[in-house]
JSON list of C-alpha atoms in Angstrom, two decimals:
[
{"chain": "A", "resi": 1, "resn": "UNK", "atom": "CA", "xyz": [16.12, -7.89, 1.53]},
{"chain": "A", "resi": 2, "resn": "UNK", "atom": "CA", "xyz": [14.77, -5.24, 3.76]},
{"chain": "A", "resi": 3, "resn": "UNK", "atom": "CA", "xyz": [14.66, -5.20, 6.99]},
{"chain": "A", "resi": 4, "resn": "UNK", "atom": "CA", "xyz": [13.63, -2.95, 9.88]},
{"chain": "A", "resi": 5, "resn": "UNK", "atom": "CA", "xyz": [15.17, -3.23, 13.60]},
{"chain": "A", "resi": 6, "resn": "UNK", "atom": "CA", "xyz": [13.34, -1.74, 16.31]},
{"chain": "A", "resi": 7, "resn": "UNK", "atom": "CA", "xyz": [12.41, 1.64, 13.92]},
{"chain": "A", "resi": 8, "resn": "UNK", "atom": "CA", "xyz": [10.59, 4.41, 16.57]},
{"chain": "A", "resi": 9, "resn": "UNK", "atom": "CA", "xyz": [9.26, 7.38, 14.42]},
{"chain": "A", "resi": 10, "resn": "UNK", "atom": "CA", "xyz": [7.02, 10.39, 15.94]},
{"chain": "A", "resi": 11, "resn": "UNK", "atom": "CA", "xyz": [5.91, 13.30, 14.14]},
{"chain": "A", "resi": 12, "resn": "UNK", "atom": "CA", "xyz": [5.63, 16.04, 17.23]},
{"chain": "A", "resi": 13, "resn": "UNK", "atom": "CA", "xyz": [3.14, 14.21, 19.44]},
{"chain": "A", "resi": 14, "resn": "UNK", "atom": "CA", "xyz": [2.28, 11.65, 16.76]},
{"chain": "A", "resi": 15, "resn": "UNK", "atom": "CA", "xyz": [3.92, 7.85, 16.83]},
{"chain": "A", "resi": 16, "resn": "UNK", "atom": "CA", "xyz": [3.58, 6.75, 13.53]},
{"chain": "A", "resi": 17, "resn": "UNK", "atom": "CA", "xyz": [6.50, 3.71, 14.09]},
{"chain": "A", "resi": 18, "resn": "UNK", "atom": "CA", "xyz": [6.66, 2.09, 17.38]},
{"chain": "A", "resi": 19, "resn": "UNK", "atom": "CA", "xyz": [9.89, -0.28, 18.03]},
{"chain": "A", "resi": 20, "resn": "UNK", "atom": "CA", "xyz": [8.92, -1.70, 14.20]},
{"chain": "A", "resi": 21, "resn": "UNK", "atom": "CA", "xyz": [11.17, -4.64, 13.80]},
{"chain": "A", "resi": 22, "resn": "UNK", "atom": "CA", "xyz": [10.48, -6.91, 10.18]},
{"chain": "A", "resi": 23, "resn": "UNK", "atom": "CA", "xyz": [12.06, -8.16, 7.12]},
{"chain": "A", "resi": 24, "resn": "UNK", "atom": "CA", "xyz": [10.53, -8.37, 3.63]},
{"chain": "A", "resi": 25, "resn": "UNK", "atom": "CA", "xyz": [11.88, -11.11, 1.91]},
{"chain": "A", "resi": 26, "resn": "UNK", "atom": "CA", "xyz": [13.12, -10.52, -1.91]},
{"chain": "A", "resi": 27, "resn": "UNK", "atom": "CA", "xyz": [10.89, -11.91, -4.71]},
{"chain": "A", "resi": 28, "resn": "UNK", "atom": "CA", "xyz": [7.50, -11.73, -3.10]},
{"chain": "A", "resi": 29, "resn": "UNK", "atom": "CA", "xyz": [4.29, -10.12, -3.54]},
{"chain": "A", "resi": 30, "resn": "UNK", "atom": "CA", "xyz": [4.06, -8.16, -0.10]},
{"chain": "A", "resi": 31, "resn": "UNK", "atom": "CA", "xyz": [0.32, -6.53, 1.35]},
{"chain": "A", "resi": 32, "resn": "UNK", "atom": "CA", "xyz": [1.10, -4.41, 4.16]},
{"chain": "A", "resi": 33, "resn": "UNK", "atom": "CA", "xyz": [-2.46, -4.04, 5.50]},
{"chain": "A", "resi": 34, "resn": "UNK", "atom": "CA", "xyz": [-4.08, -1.68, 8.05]},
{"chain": "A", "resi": 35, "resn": "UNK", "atom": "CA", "xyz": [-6.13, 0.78, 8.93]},
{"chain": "A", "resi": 36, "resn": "UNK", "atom": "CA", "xyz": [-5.49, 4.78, 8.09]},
{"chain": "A", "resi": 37, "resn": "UNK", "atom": "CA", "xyz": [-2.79, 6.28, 10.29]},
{"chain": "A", "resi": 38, "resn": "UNK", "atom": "CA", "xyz": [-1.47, 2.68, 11.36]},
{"chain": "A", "resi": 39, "resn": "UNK", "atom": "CA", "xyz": [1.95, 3.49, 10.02]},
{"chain": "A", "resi": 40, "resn": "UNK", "atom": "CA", "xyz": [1.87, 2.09, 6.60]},
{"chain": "A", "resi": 41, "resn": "UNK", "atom": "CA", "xyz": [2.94, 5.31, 4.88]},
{"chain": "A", "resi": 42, "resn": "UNK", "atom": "CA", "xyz": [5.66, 5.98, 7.39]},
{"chain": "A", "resi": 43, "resn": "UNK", "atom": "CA", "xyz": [7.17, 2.70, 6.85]},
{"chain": "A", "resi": 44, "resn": "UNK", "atom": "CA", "xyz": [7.01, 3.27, 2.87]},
{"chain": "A", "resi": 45, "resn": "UNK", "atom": "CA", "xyz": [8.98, 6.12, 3.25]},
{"chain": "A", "resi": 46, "resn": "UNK", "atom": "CA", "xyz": [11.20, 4.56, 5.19]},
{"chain": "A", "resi": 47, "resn": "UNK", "atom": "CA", "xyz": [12.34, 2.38, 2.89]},
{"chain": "A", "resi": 48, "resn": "UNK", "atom": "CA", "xyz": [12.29, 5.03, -0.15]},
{"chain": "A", "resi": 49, "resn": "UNK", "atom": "CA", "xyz": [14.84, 7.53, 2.25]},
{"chain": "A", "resi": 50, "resn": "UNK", "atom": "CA", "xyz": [11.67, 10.02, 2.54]},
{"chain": "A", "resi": 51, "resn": "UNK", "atom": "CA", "xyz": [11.93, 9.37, 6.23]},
{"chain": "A", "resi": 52, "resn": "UNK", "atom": "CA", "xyz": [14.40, 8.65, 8.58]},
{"chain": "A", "resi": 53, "resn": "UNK", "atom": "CA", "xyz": [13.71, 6.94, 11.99]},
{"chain": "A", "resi": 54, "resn": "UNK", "atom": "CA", "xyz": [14.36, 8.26, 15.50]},
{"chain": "A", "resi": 55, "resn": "UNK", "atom": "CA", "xyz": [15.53, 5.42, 16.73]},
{"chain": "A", "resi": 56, "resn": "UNK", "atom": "CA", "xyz": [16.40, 1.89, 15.08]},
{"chain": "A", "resi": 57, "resn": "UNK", "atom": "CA", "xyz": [17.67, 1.34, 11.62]},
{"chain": "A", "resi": 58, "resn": "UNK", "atom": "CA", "xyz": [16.76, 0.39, 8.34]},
{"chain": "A", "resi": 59, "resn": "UNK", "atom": "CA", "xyz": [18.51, -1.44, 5.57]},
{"chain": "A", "resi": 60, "resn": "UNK", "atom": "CA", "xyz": [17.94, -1.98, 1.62]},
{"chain": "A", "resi": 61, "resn": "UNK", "atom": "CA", "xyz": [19.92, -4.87, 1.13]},
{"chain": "A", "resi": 62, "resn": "UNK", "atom": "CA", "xyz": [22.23, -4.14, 3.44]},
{"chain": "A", "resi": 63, "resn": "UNK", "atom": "CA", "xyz": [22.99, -0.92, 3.23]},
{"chain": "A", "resi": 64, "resn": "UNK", "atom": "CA", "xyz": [20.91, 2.55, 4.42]},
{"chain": "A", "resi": 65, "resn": "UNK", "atom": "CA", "xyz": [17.88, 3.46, 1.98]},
{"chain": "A", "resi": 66, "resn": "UNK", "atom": "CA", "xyz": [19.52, 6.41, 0.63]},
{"chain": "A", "resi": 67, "resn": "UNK", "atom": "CA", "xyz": [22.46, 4.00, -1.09]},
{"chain": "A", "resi": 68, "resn": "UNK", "atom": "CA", "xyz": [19.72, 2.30, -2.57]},
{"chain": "A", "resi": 69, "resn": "UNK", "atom": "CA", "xyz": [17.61, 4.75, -4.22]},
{"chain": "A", "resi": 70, "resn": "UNK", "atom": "CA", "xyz": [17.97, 3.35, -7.82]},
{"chain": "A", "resi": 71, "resn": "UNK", "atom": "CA", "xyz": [16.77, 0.26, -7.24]},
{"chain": "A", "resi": 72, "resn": "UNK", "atom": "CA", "xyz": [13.56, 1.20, -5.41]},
{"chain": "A", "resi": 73, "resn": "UNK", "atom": "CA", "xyz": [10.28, 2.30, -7.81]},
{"chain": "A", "resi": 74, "resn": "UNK", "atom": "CA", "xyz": [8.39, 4.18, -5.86]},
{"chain": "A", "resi": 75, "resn": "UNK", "atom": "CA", "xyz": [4.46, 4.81, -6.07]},
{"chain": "A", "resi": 76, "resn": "UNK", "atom": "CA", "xyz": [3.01, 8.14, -3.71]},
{"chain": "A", "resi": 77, "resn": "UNK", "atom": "CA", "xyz": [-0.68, 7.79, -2.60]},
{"chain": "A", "resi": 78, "resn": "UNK", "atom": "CA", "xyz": [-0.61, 11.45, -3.84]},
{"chain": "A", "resi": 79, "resn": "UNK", "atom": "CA", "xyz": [0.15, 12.63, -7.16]},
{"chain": "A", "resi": 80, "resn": "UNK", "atom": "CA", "xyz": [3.43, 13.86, -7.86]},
{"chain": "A", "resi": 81, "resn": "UNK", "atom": "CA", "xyz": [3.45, 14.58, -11.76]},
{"chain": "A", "resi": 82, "resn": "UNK", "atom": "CA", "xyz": [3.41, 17.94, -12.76]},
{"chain": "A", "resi": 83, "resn": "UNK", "atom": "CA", "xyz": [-0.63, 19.18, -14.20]},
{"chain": "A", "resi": 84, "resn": "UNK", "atom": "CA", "xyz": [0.76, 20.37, -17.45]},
{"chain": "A", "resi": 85, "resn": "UNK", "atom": "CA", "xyz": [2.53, 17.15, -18.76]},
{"chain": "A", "resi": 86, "resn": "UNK", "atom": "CA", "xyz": [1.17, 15.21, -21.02]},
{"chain": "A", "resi": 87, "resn": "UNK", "atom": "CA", "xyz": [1.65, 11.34, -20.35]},
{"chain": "A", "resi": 88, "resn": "UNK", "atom": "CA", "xyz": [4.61, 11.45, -22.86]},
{"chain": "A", "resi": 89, "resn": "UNK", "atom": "CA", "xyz": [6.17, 14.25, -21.35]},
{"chain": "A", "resi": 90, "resn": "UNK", "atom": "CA", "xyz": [5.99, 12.12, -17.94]},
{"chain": "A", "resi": 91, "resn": "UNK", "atom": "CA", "xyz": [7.28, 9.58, -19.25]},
{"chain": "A", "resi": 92, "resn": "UNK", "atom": "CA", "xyz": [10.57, 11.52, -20.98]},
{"chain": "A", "resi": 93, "resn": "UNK", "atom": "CA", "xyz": [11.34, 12.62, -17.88]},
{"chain": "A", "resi": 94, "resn": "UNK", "atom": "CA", "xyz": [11.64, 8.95, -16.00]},
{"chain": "A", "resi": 95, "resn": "UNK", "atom": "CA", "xyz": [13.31, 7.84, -19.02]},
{"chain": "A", "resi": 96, "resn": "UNK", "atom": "CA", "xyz": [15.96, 10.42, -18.86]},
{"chain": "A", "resi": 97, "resn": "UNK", "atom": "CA", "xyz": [16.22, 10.20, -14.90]},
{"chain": "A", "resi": 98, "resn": "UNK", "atom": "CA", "xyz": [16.27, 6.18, -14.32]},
{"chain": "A", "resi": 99, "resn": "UNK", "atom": "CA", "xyz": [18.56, 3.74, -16.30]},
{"chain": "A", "resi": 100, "resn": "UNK", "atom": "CA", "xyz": [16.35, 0.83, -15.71]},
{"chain": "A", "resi": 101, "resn": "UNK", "atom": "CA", "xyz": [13.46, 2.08, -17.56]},
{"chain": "A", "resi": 102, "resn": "UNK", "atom": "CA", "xyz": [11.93, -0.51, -20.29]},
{"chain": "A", "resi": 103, "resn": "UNK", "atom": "CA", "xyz": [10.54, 1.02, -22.91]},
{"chain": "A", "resi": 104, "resn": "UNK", "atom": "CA", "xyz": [8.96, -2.07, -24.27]},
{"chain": "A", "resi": 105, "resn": "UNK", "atom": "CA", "xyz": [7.56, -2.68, -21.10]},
{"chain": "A", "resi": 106, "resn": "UNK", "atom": "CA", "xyz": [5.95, 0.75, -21.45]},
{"chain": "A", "resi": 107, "resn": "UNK", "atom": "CA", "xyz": [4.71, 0.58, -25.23]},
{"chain": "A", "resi": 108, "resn": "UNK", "atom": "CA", "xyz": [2.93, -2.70, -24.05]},
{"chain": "A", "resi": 109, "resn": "UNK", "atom": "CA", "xyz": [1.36, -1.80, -20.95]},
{"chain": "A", "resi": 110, "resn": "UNK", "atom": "CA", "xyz": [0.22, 1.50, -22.24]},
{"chain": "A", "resi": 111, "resn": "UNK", "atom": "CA", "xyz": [-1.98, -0.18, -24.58]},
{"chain": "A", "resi": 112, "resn": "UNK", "atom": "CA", "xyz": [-3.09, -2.69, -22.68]},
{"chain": "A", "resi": 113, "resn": "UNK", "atom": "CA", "xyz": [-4.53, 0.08, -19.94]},
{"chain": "A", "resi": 114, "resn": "UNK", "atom": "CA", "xyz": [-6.20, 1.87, -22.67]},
{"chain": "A", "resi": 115, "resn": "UNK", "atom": "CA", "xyz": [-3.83, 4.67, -22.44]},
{"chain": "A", "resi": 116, "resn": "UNK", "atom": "CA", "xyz": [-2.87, 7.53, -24.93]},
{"chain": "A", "resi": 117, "resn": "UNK", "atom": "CA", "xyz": [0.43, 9.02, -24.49]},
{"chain": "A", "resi": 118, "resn": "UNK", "atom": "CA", "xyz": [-1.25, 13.11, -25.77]},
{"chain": "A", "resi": 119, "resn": "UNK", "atom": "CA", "xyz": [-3.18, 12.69, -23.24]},
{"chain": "A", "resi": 120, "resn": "UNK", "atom": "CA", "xyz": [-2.69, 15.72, -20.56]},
{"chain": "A", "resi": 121, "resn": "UNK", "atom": "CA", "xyz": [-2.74, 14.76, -17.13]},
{"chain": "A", "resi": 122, "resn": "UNK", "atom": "CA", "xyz": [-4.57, 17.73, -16.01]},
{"chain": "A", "resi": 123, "resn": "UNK", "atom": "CA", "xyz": [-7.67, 16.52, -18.22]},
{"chain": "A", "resi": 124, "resn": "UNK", "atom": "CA", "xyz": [-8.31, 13.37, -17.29]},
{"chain": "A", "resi": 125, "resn": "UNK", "atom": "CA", "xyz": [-10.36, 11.30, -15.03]},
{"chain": "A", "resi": 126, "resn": "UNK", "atom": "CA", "xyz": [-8.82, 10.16, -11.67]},
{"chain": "A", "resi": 127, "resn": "UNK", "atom": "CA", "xyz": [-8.79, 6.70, -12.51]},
{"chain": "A", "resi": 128, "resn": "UNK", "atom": "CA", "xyz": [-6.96, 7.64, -15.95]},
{"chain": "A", "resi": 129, "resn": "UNK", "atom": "CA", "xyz": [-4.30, 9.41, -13.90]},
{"chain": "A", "resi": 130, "resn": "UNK", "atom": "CA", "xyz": [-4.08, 6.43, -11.39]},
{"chain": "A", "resi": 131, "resn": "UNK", "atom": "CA", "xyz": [-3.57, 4.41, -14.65]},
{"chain": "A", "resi": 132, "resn": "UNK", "atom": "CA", "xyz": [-1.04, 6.98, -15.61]},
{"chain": "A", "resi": 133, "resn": "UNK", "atom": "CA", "xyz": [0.76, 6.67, -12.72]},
{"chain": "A", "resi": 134, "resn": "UNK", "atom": "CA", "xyz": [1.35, 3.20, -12.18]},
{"chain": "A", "resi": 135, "resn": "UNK", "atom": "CA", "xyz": [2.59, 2.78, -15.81]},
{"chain": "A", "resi": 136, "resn": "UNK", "atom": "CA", "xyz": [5.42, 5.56, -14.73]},
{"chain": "A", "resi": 137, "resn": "UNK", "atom": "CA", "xyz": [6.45, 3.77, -12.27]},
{"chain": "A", "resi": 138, "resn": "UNK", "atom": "CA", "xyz": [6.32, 0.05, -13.79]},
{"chain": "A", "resi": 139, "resn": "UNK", "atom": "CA", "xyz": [8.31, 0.77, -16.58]},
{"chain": "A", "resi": 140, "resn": "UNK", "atom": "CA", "xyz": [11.05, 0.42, -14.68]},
{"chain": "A", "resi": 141, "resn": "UNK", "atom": "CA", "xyz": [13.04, -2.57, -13.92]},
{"chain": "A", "resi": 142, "resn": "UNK", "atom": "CA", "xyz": [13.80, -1.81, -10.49]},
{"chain": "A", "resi": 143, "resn": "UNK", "atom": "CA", "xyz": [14.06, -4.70, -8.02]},
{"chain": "A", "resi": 144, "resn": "UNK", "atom": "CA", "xyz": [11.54, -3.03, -5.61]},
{"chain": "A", "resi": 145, "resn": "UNK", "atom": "CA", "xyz": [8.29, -2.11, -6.37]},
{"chain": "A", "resi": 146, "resn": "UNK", "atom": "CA", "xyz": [6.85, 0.29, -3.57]},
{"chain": "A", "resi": 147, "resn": "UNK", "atom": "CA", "xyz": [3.04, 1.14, -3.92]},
{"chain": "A", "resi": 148, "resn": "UNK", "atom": "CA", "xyz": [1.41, 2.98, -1.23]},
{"chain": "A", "resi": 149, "resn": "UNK", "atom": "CA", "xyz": [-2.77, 2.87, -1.35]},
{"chain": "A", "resi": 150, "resn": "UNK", "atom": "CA", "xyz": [-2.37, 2.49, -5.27]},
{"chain": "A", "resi": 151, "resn": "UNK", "atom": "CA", "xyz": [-6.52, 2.03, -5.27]},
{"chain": "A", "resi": 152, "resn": "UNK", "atom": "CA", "xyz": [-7.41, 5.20, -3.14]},
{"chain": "A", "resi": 153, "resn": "UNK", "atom": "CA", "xyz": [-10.32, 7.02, -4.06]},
{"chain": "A", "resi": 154, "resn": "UNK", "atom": "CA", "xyz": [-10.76, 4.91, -8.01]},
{"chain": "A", "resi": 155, "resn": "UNK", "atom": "CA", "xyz": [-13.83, 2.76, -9.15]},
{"chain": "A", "resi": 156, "resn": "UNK", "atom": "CA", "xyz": [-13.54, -1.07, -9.30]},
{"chain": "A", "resi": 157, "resn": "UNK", "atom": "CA", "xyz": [-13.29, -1.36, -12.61]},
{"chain": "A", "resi": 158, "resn": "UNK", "atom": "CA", "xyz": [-9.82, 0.39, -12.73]},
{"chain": "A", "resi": 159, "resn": "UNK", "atom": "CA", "xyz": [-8.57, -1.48, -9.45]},
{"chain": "A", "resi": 160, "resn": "UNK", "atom": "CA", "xyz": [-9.09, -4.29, -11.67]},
{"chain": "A", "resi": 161, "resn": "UNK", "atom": "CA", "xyz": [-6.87, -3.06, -14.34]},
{"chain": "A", "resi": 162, "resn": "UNK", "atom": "CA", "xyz": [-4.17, -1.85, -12.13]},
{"chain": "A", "resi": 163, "resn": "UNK", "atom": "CA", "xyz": [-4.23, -5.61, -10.44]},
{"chain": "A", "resi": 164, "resn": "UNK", "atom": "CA", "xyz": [-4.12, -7.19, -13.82]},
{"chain": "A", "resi": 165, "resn": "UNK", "atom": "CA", "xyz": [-1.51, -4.89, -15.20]},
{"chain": "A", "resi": 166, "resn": "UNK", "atom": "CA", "xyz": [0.74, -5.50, -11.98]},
{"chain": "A", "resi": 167, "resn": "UNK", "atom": "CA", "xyz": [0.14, -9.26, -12.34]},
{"chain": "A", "resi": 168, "resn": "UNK", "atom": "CA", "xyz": [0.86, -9.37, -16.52]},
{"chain": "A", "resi": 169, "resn": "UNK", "atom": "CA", "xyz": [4.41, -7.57, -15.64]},
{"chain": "A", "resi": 170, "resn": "UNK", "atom": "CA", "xyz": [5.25, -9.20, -12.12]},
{"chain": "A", "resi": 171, "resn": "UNK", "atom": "CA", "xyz": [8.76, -10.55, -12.28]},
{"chain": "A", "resi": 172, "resn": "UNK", "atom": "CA", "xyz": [8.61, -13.16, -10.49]},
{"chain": "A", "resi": 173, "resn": "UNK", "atom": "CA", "xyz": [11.27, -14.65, -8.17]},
{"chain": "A", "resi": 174, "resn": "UNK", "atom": "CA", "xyz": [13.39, -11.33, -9.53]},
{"chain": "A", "resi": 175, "resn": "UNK", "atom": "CA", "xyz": [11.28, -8.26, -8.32]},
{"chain": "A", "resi": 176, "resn": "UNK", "atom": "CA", "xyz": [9.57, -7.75, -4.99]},
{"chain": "A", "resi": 177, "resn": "UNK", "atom": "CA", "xyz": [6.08, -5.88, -4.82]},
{"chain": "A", "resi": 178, "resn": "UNK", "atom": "CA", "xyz": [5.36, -4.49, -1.32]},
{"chain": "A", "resi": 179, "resn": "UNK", "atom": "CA", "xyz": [1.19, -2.80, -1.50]},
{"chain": "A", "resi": 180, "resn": "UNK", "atom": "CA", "xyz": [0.56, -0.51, 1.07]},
{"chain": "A", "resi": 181, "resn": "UNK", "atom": "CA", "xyz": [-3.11, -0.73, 1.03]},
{"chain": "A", "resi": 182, "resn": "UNK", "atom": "CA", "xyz": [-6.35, -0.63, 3.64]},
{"chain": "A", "resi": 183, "resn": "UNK", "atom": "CA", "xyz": [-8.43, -2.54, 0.98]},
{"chain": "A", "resi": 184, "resn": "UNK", "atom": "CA", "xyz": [-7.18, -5.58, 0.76]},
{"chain": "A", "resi": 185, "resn": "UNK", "atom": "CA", "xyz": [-10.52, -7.44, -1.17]},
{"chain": "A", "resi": 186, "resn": "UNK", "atom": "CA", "xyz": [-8.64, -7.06, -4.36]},
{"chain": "A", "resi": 187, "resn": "UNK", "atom": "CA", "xyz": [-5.19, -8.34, -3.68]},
{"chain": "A", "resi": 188, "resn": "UNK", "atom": "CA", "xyz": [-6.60, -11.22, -1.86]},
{"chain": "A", "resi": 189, "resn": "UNK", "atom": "CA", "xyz": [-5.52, -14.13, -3.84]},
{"chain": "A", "resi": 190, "resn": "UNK", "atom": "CA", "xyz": [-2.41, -11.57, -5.26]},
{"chain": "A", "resi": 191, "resn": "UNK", "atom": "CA", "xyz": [0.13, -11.36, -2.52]},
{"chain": "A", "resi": 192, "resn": "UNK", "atom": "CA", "xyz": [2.30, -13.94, -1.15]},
{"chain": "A", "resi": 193, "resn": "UNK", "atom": "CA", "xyz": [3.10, -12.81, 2.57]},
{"chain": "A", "resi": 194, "resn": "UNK", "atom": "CA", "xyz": [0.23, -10.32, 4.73]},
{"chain": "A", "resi": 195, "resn": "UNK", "atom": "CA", "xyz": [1.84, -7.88, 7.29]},
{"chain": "A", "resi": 196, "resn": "UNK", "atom": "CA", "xyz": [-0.77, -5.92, 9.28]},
{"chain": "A", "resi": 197, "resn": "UNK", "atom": "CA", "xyz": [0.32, -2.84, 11.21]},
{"chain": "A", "resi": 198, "resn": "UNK", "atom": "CA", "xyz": [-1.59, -0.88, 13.68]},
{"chain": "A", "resi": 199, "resn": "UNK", "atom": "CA", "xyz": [0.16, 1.97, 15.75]},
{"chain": "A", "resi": 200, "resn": "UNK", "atom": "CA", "xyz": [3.59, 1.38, 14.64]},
{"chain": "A", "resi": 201, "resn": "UNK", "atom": "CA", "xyz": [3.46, -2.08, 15.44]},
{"chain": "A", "resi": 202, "resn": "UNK", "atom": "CA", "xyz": [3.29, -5.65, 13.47]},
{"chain": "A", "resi": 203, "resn": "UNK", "atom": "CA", "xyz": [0.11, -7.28, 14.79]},
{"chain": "A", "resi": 204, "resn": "UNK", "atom": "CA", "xyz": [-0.05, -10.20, 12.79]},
{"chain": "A", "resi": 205, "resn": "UNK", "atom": "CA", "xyz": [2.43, -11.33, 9.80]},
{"chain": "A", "resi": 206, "resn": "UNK", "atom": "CA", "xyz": [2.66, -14.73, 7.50]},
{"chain": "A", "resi": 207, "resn": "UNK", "atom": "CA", "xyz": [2.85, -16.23, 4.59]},
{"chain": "A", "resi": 208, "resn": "UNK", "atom": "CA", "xyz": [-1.20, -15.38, 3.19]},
{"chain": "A", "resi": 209, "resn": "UNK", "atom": "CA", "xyz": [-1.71, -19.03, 2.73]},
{"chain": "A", "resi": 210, "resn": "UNK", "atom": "CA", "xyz": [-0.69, -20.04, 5.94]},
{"chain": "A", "resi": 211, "resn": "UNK", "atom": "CA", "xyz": [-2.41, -17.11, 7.82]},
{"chain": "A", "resi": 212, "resn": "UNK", "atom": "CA", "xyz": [-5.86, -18.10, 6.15]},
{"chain": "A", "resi": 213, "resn": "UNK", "atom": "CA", "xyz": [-5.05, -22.24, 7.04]},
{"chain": "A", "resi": 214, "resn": "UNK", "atom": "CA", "xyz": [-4.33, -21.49, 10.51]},
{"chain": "A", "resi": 215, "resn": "UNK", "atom": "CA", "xyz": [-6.59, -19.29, 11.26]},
{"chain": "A", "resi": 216, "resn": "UNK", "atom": "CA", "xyz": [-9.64, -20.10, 8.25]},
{"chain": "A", "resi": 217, "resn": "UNK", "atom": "CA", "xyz": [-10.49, -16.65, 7.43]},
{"chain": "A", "resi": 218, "resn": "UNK", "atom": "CA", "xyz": [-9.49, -14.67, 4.43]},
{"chain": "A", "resi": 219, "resn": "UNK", "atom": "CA", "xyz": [-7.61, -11.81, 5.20]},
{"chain": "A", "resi": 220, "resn": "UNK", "atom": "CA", "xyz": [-9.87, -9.39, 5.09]},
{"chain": "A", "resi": 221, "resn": "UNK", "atom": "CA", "xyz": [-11.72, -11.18, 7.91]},
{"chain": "A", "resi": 222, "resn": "UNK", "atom": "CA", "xyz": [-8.19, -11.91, 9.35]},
{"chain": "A", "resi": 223, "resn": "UNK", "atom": "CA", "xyz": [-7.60, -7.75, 9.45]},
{"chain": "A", "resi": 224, "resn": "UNK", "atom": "CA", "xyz": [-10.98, -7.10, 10.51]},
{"chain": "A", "resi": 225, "resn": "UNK", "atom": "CA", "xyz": [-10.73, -9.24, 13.43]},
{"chain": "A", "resi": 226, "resn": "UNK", "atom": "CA", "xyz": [-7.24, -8.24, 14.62]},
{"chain": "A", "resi": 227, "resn": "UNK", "atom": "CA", "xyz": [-8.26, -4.58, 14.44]},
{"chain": "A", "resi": 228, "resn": "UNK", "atom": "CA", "xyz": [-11.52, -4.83, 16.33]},
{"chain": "A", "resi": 229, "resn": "UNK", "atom": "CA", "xyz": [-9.59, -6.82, 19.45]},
{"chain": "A", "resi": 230, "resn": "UNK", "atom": "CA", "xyz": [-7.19, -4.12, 19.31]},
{"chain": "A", "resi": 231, "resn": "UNK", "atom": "CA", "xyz": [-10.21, -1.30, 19.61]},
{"chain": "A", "resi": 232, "resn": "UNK", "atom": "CA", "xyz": [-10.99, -3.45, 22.52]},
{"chain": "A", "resi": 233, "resn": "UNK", "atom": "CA", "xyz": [-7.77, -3.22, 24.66]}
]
């Protein structure tokens, strides 16, 4: 489980994290929704040991996030391969550097995205490299999952690959996923629990079902409406 308790994090005059207190419970699909510069990056770092709070804590299953960097996957909304690898070479590196890498898992899903491992990452198309990407850092078997605005700035048609390939290779009840994301129309129907963040803050948080029943809006309505009040005040 991970869980924040009253996390405060500024960057100079900047409050990214403001008293954050939550938990993320294990073997769920997570969407942690919000606008840009709600604090959805900071809190993703957070849990990777990028960042460390000001004030509060944070804890990967009990213990801080830099204890429990193996078992965390993590996904950057920027791209952190080197230009000159190929998609091989990427993936020889991961291999060599993480113990829970499945290379099964990666013959599979590299076909299945249409991807060929000669393939130079400084030559291809941005959605090819978002492809890329998330194959990297599926192929492991870690028991978090950490992808932060995974569909930024890549046509629909390769969201909708990246969604199926997360869904073909979910493990469920053994892995949790948590999406850092500000378009949430196509993990709608994916995740299991909804946390929108605004200023540092929780605003809302459920299980998805239940936030739609109680409220009978989708959550993109759901977001859309929180945010707008919050304008407002």
């Amino acid at each position: 489980m991970i869980r924040f308790d009253h996390v405060s994090k500024s960057y100079g005059r900047t409050q990214a994290l403001n008293g954050l207190t939550l938990e993320f419970v294990d073997g769920e699909i997570i969407g942690l929704f919000g606008p840009n510069g709600a604090g959805k990056s900071t809190t993703i770092k957070m849990i990777v040991g990028l960042s460390r709070p000001d004030r509060g804590e944070v804890w990967v299953d009990g213990k801080l996030p830099r204890q429990r960097r193996e078992s965390i996957a993590y996904l950057p909304e920027l791209n952190h391969l080197y230009h000159w690898w190929t998609l091989k070479d990427a993936a020889a590196f991961i291999q060599d550097f993480y113990n829970d890498w499945d290379e099964h898992c990666y013959q599979s899903q590299l076909h299945f995205l249409n991807l060929d491992e000669g393939m130079k990452l400084s030559k291809i198309s941005r959605g090819q490299l978002a492809k890329c990407r998330l194959l990297l850092t599926t192929s492991r078997r870690a028991p978090y999952l950490l992808l932060d605005e995974p569909f930024s700035g890549i046509d629909l048609m390769t969201r909708e690959e990246i969604i199926n390939s997360l869904i073909r290779e979910y493990q469920e009840g053994k892995q949790t996923i948590i999406i850092s994301t500000h378009e949430i129309d196509e993990i709608e129907n994916l995740v299991d629990r909804a946390f929108f963040i605004d200023h540092g803050s929780i605003r809302i948080s459920g299980k998805a079902e239940d936030l739609r029943a109680q409220k009978g809006m989708s959550l993109v309505e759901i977001m859309k409406e929180a945010f707008r009040h919050a304008e407002q005040q």
